Short mmCIF file of C-alpha atoms and ligand atoms in Angstrom, two decimals:
data_model
loop_
_atom_site.label_atom_id
_atom_site.label_comp_id
_atom_site.label_asym_id
_atom_site.label_seq_id
_atom_site.Cartn_x
_atom_site.Cartn_y
_atom_site.Cartn_z
CA MET A 12 0.00 0.00 0.00
CA LYS A 13 1.28 3.45 -0.87
CA PRO A 14 1.82 5.79 2.07
CA SER A 15 -0.77 8.52 2.09
CA ARG A 16 0.60 12.02 1.88
CA ALA A 17 -0.07 14.10 4.95
CA ARG A 18 -1.83 17.36 4.12
CA SER A 19 -1.10 19.76 6.94
CA SER A 20 -3.02 22.66 5.44
CA SER A 21 -6.01 23.02 3.16
CA THR A 22 -4.12 25.30 0.71
CA VAL A 23 -3.62 23.79 -2.71
CA VAL A 24 -1.40 24.93 -5.58
CA ALA A 25 -4.34 26.60 -7.32
CA ASP A 26 -4.82 28.89 -4.30
CA VAL A 27 -1.23 30.15 -4.54
CA GLY A 28 -1.16 30.48 -8.32
CA GLU A 29 1.88 30.48 -10.57
CA SER A 30 3.21 33.79 -9.25
CA GLY A 31 2.95 32.62 -5.64
CA LEU A 32 4.68 29.35 -6.43
CA ILE A 33 7.51 31.16 -8.24
CA ASP A 34 7.93 33.47 -5.23
CA LEU A 35 8.18 30.39 -2.99
CA VAL A 36 10.90 28.87 -5.20
CA LYS A 37 12.84 32.17 -5.31
CA GLU A 38 12.76 32.44 -1.50
CA ARG A 39 13.94 28.85 -1.12
CA PHE A 40 16.84 28.88 -3.57
CA GLY A 41 18.08 32.44 -3.20
CA ALA A 42 19.49 35.04 -5.55
CA GLY A 43 22.85 33.60 -6.71
CA PRO A 44 26.39 34.98 -6.34
CA GLU A 45 27.67 38.29 -7.74
CA GLY A 46 27.64 38.21 -11.54
CA GLU A 47 24.82 35.67 -11.74
CA LEU A 48 21.07 36.16 -11.86
CA TRP A 49 18.91 33.25 -10.78
CA ALA A 50 15.10 32.94 -10.90
CA GLY A 51 13.02 36.03 -11.71
CA ASP A 52 13.76 37.16 -15.26
CA ASP A 53 13.18 35.60 -18.71
CA THR A 54 16.22 33.36 -18.22
CA ALA A 55 18.83 32.90 -15.50
CA ILE A 56 22.41 34.13 -15.99
CA ILE A 57 25.12 31.67 -14.88
CA ALA A 58 28.88 32.16 -14.88
CA THR A 59 30.71 29.87 -17.32
CA GLY A 60 33.71 32.01 -18.22
CA ARG A 61 31.53 34.18 -20.43
CA ARG A 62 27.95 34.95 -19.53
CA THR A 63 25.51 32.21 -20.44
CA LEU A 64 21.73 32.40 -20.40
CA PHE A 65 20.00 29.25 -19.17
CA THR A 66 16.23 28.71 -19.27
CA THR A 67 13.61 25.96 -19.32
CA ASP A 68 9.97 25.62 -20.22
CA VAL A 69 7.63 22.63 -20.02
CA ILE A 70 4.48 22.15 -22.06
CA VAL A 71 1.91 19.54 -21.04
CA GLU A 72 -0.83 17.83 -23.04
CA GLY A 73 -4.26 19.00 -21.96
CA VAL A 74 -2.83 22.15 -20.35
CA ASP A 75 -0.62 23.82 -22.98
CA PHE A 76 -1.61 21.85 -26.06
CA ASP A 77 -4.33 19.49 -27.25
CA LEU A 78 -3.47 16.80 -29.78
CA SER A 79 -7.06 16.88 -31.04
CA TYR A 80 -6.28 20.15 -32.81
CA CYS A 81 -2.52 20.26 -33.22
CA THR A 82 0.09 17.90 -34.63
CA GLY A 83 3.22 16.45 -33.08
CA PHE A 84 5.15 18.87 -35.33
CA ASP A 85 3.33 21.85 -33.78
CA VAL A 86 4.15 20.60 -30.26
CA GLY A 87 7.82 20.10 -31.09
CA TRP A 88 8.13 23.52 -32.75
CA LYS A 89 6.42 25.39 -29.93
CA SER A 90 8.30 23.62 -27.12
CA LEU A 91 11.61 25.00 -28.39
CA ALA A 92 10.27 28.28 -29.78
CA VAL A 93 9.01 29.47 -26.39
CA ASN A 94 12.50 28.98 -24.93
CA VAL A 95 14.14 30.79 -27.87
CA SER A 96 11.72 33.64 -27.19
CA ASP A 97 12.93 33.89 -23.57
CA VAL A 98 16.57 34.05 -24.70
CA ALA A 99 15.63 36.74 -27.25
CA ALA A 100 13.89 38.66 -24.45
CA MET A 101 17.21 38.81 -22.57
CA GLY A 102 19.05 40.15 -25.64
CA GLY A 103 20.85 36.83 -26.09
CA VAL A 104 21.53 34.35 -28.89
CA PRO A 105 20.24 30.78 -28.33
CA ARG A 106 22.85 28.02 -28.53
CA ARG A 107 22.24 24.54 -27.09
CA ALA A 108 19.19 22.69 -25.80
CA VAL A 109 18.32 19.48 -23.96
CA VAL A 110 14.84 17.99 -24.33
CA ALA A 111 12.94 15.77 -21.87
CA LEU A 112 9.91 13.94 -23.31
CA SER A 113 7.20 12.10 -21.40
CA MET A 114 4.48 10.15 -23.13
CA ALA A 115 2.19 7.18 -22.78
CA PRO A 116 3.48 3.87 -24.18
CA GLU A 117 0.50 3.72 -26.57
CA THR A 118 1.35 7.09 -28.21
CA PRO A 119 1.40 6.61 -32.01
CA MET A 120 4.96 6.80 -33.33
CA ASN A 121 3.94 9.26 -36.08
CA GLU A 122 3.14 11.76 -33.33
CA VAL A 123 6.60 11.22 -31.85
CA THR A 124 8.43 11.52 -35.17
CA GLY A 125 6.33 14.59 -35.98
CA LEU A 126 7.35 16.09 -32.65
CA LEU A 127 11.02 15.45 -33.41
CA ASP A 128 10.55 16.99 -36.88
CA GLY A 129 9.03 20.12 -35.30
CA LEU A 130 11.85 20.39 -32.78
CA ASP A 131 14.38 19.98 -35.57
CA ALA A 132 12.74 22.59 -37.80
CA CYS A 133 12.71 25.14 -34.99
CA ALA A 134 16.29 24.28 -34.02
CA ARG A 135 17.43 24.87 -37.59
CA ALA A 136 15.44 28.09 -37.95
CA TYR A 137 17.13 29.61 -34.88
CA ALA A 138 20.54 27.85 -35.12
CA VAL A 139 20.06 25.87 -31.90
CA GLY A 140 21.89 22.56 -31.33
CA ILE A 141 19.83 19.95 -29.50
CA VAL A 142 22.56 18.21 -27.53
CA GLY A 143 20.71 15.65 -25.46
CA GLY A 144 17.69 14.82 -23.38
CA ASP A 145 15.66 12.14 -21.68
CA VAL A 146 12.49 10.11 -22.24
CA SER A 147 10.04 8.79 -19.67
CA GLY A 148 6.58 7.26 -19.52
CA ALA A 149 3.60 9.26 -18.29
CA ASP A 150 -0.17 9.22 -18.67
CA ARG A 151 -0.04 12.32 -20.83
CA MET A 152 2.54 13.87 -23.13
CA SER A 153 4.85 16.60 -21.93
CA VAL A 154 7.88 18.22 -23.52
CA SER A 155 10.45 19.99 -21.39
CA VAL A 156 13.21 21.98 -23.08
CA ALA A 157 16.20 23.58 -21.38
CA LEU A 158 18.15 26.04 -23.52
CA THR A 159 21.38 27.99 -23.15
CA GLY A 160 22.20 31.25 -24.88
CA ASP A 161 25.14 33.63 -25.18
CA VAL A 162 24.79 37.20 -24.05
CA ASP A 163 27.12 40.18 -23.86
CA THR A 164 24.89 42.81 -22.27
CA PRO A 165 21.69 41.25 -20.97
CA VAL A 166 18.53 43.36 -21.14
CA LEU A 167 16.75 42.80 -17.81
CA ARG A 168 13.20 43.40 -16.65
CA SER A 169 14.47 45.71 -13.95
CA GLY A 170 15.93 48.51 -16.09
CA ALA A 171 12.84 50.63 -16.88
CA ARG A 172 13.01 54.26 -15.70
CA PRO A 173 10.24 56.86 -15.42
CA GLY A 174 9.91 58.68 -18.74
CA ASP A 175 11.00 55.67 -20.85
CA GLU A 176 8.75 54.84 -23.80
CA ILE A 177 6.98 51.45 -23.75
CA CYS A 178 7.10 49.64 -27.10
CA VAL A 179 6.08 46.27 -28.50
CA THR A 180 7.03 44.40 -31.68
CA GLY A 181 4.49 43.02 -34.12
CA THR A 182 0.82 42.58 -33.27
CA LEU A 183 -1.11 41.34 -30.23
CA GLY A 184 -4.08 39.05 -29.63
CA GLY A 185 -3.57 36.79 -32.66
CA ALA A 186 -2.40 33.71 -30.79
CA ALA A 187 -5.32 33.77 -28.35
CA ALA A 188 -7.72 34.29 -31.24
CA GLY A 189 -6.09 31.33 -32.98
CA LEU A 190 -6.83 29.16 -29.95
CA PHE A 191 -10.45 30.41 -29.98
CA ALA A 192 -10.66 29.46 -33.68
CA LEU A 193 -9.16 26.00 -33.10
CA GLN A 194 -11.55 25.25 -30.25
CA ARG A 195 -14.47 26.16 -32.54
CA LYS A 196 -13.05 24.14 -35.46
CA LEU A 197 -12.83 27.18 -37.75
CA GLU A 198 -9.64 25.93 -39.47
CA GLY A 199 -9.76 26.38 -43.26
CA HIS A 200 -12.59 28.90 -42.97
CA ASN A 201 -10.50 31.69 -44.50
CA ALA A 202 -6.90 32.85 -44.80
CA ALA A 203 -7.09 35.29 -41.87
CA ILE A 204 -8.31 32.58 -39.49
CA ASP A 205 -5.57 30.22 -40.68
CA ARG A 206 -2.97 32.95 -39.97
CA LEU A 207 -4.37 33.30 -36.42
CA ILE A 208 -4.15 29.53 -35.95
CA ALA A 209 -0.54 29.57 -37.16
CA ARG A 210 0.26 32.24 -34.56
CA GLN A 211 -1.10 29.89 -31.87
CA LEU A 212 0.55 26.70 -33.10
CA ARG A 213 3.85 27.93 -34.62
CA PRO A 214 4.96 31.03 -32.72
CA LYS A 215 7.95 32.82 -34.23
CA PRO A 216 10.37 34.08 -31.58
CA ARG A 217 11.47 37.66 -32.31
CA LEU A 218 15.17 36.83 -32.34
CA PRO A 219 16.23 39.06 -35.28
CA GLU A 220 14.21 41.92 -33.75
CA SER A 221 15.85 41.44 -30.34
CA ARG A 222 19.28 42.04 -31.92
CA ARG A 223 18.03 45.56 -32.76
CA LEU A 224 16.65 46.14 -29.26
CA LEU A 225 19.88 45.69 -27.31
CA GLY A 226 19.71 49.37 -26.32
CA ALA A 227 16.35 48.87 -24.57
CA SER A 228 16.33 49.67 -20.86
CA ALA A 229 14.12 46.64 -20.04
CA MET A 230 12.60 43.79 -22.04
CA ILE A 231 10.32 40.75 -21.71
CA ASP A 232 8.57 38.47 -24.18
CA VAL A 233 4.78 38.54 -24.22
CA SER A 234 3.93 34.99 -23.18
CA ASP A 235 1.14 35.48 -20.64
CA GLY A 236 -0.52 38.62 -22.04
CA LEU A 237 0.63 42.21 -22.49
CA ALA A 238 -0.91 43.49 -19.26
CA LEU A 239 0.54 40.78 -17.02
CA ASP A 240 3.97 40.78 -18.66
CA LEU A 241 4.13 44.59 -18.57
CA SER A 242 3.20 44.54 -14.87
CA ARG A 243 6.13 42.15 -14.29
CA VAL A 244 8.57 44.60 -15.91
CA MET A 245 7.14 47.49 -13.89
CA ALA A 246 7.30 45.52 -10.62
CA ALA A 247 10.92 44.48 -11.32
CA SER A 248 11.84 48.09 -12.14
CA GLY A 249 9.94 49.66 -9.23
CA THR A 250 7.96 51.82 -11.66
CA GLY A 251 4.42 52.26 -12.95
CA CYS A 252 3.08 52.88 -16.45
CA GLU A 253 0.39 54.52 -18.52
CA VAL A 254 -0.74 52.67 -21.65
CA GLU A 255 -3.01 54.10 -24.33
CA LEU A 256 -5.35 51.33 -25.49
CA GLY A 257 -5.83 53.06 -28.85
CA LEU A 258 -2.11 52.59 -29.57
CA LEU A 259 -2.12 48.78 -29.06
CA PRO A 260 -1.12 47.00 -32.30
CA VAL A 261 -4.14 44.69 -32.36
CA ASP A 262 -3.70 41.86 -34.87
CA PRO A 263 -5.74 42.94 -37.95
CA ASP A 264 -6.77 39.32 -38.55
CA LEU A 265 -8.92 39.51 -35.38
CA LEU A 266 -11.53 41.23 -37.54
CA ALA A 267 -12.06 37.84 -39.24
CA LEU A 268 -13.58 36.50 -36.01
CA ASP A 269 -16.83 38.44 -35.94
CA GLY A 270 -18.52 38.01 -32.59
CA GLY A 271 -17.37 36.16 -29.50
CA THR A 272 -14.10 38.01 -29.01
CA ASP A 273 -13.10 41.50 -27.88
CA PRO A 274 -9.96 42.45 -29.87
CA VAL A 275 -8.58 44.84 -27.22
CA ALA A 276 -9.22 42.31 -24.42
CA LEU A 277 -7.39 39.63 -26.43
CA ALA A 278 -4.50 42.02 -27.13
CA LEU A 279 -4.22 42.86 -23.41
CA GLY A 280 -4.79 39.48 -21.79
CA GLY A 281 -4.66 36.81 -24.47
CA GLY A 282 -1.02 35.80 -24.26
CA GLU A 283 1.23 33.53 -26.32
CA ASP A 284 1.97 36.21 -28.93
CA TYR A 285 5.71 35.95 -28.14
CA GLU A 286 6.28 39.54 -29.21
CA LEU A 287 8.96 41.58 -27.42
CA LEU A 288 7.80 44.24 -24.97
CA CYS A 289 10.48 46.76 -24.09
CA THR A 290 11.14 50.15 -22.58
CA ILE A 291 13.34 52.65 -24.40
CA ASP A 292 14.92 55.92 -23.36
CA PRO A 293 12.97 58.64 -25.22
CA SER A 294 16.16 59.92 -26.89
CA ASP A 295 16.63 56.45 -28.47
CA LEU A 296 13.01 55.97 -29.60
CA ASP A 297 13.19 57.29 -33.17
CA ALA A 298 16.38 55.42 -34.01
CA THR A 299 15.02 52.17 -32.53
CA VAL A 300 11.71 52.42 -34.38
CA ALA A 301 13.67 53.11 -37.58
CA ALA A 302 15.94 50.11 -36.92
CA LEU A 303 12.86 47.87 -36.61
CA SER A 304 10.97 49.36 -39.54
CA GLY A 305 12.78 47.08 -41.96
CA SER A 306 11.98 43.97 -39.92
CA LEU A 307 8.93 41.79 -40.40
CA THR A 308 7.28 43.06 -37.25
CA GLY A 309 8.07 46.75 -36.78
CA LEU A 310 7.88 48.39 -33.36
CA THR A 311 4.92 50.29 -31.88
CA ARG A 312 4.98 52.77 -29.00
CA ILE A 313 2.07 52.07 -26.64
CA GLY A 314 2.74 54.15 -23.53
CA VAL A 315 5.19 55.55 -21.02
CA VAL A 316 6.88 54.45 -17.78
CA THR A 317 5.82 56.50 -14.74
CA GLU A 318 6.85 57.09 -11.13
CA GLY A 319 5.00 55.01 -8.54
CA GLU A 320 3.59 51.52 -8.87
CA SER A 321 0.26 51.77 -10.69
CA CYS A 322 -0.21 50.38 -14.20
CA LEU A 323 -2.94 52.40 -15.89
CA PHE A 324 -4.69 51.63 -19.17
CA ASP A 325 -6.48 54.72 -20.53
CA GLY A 326 -6.15 56.07 -16.99
CA GLU A 327 -7.69 53.04 -15.22
CA PRO A 328 -6.19 49.97 -13.52
CA LEU A 329 -7.27 46.63 -15.02
CA GLU A 330 -9.45 44.10 -13.20
CA GLU A 331 -7.60 40.89 -12.32
CA GLU A 332 -9.51 38.85 -14.91
CA GLU A 333 -8.38 41.25 -17.65
CA MET A 334 -4.71 40.84 -16.76
CA GLY A 335 -3.66 37.63 -18.48
CA TRP A 336 -2.71 34.04 -18.01
CA ASP A 337 -1.48 32.68 -14.68
CA HIS A 338 -0.91 28.97 -15.41
CA LEU A 339 -1.84 27.58 -12.01
CA ARG A 340 -4.47 29.93 -10.66
CA SER A 341 -8.03 28.56 -10.31
CA ARG A 342 -10.36 29.84 -13.01
MG1 LIG B 724 9.62 35.29 -20.88
#
């Protein structure tokens, strides 16, 4: 008989939420020696002679993906792409990855080979070497990737200063709208909807763009929604912000989903767009926008960093349910 686990309190993980759990881990494992940065930013920085970024991300069947509407290739691509996005958000260049796979013994092999194909395609697209990994059995599929990157001058979340301009690459809300479309089986309906679905299933980390944002004062990738990720930068920097909702670069393909979605709400709280959100000294704004104008995504100014702690959107704070995606919080 298995020993039963003693439950000394009635609190469960869902009560604490992802942010609370991360805080608990940070308290337990500390802040690292001088020259290193451990938990709390897009990746850790560890000392290896030169500065190396080191990050990991796990995606789980039924939580982060659903094999009823995506392929093994999609899962493989996204599992690495989200890590590349975190390295890009630090101003680094991704280098080497290890991959840990869990799956049920009855998983069809074409899903597994598709997954490896997706991993390989993403690795080639971003010049990452997959150097090893591990495989284990589980009742559902999960893919865990750990990735290193090189960095000379990391761009941290903590560098925003009052008066800095807040900018974001590309467009927002498309990935969440793509998930909405997949769940309603709208695939193939029209080209705009298929582009939204591609944003959900095959995110493109903004690595070339990040090379042109190395002068940013702070940066993060938009994984959990603009509002939540922006609040993380402001909290790390000890600043507040004012965002103009009319300036948000809402994905134009959202217009293809008539009814059922609020484009601004998706742009603010939808998440998984993997755009880069950064703050820029006002004297650098024009040159940075010009440097990005030739890229696929461009760069849009959406607001300004302020003194204090409040994050205001058209002058108002957001309700918690408008903020974005906390992976473990009850909903
Ligand atoms: Mg990140």
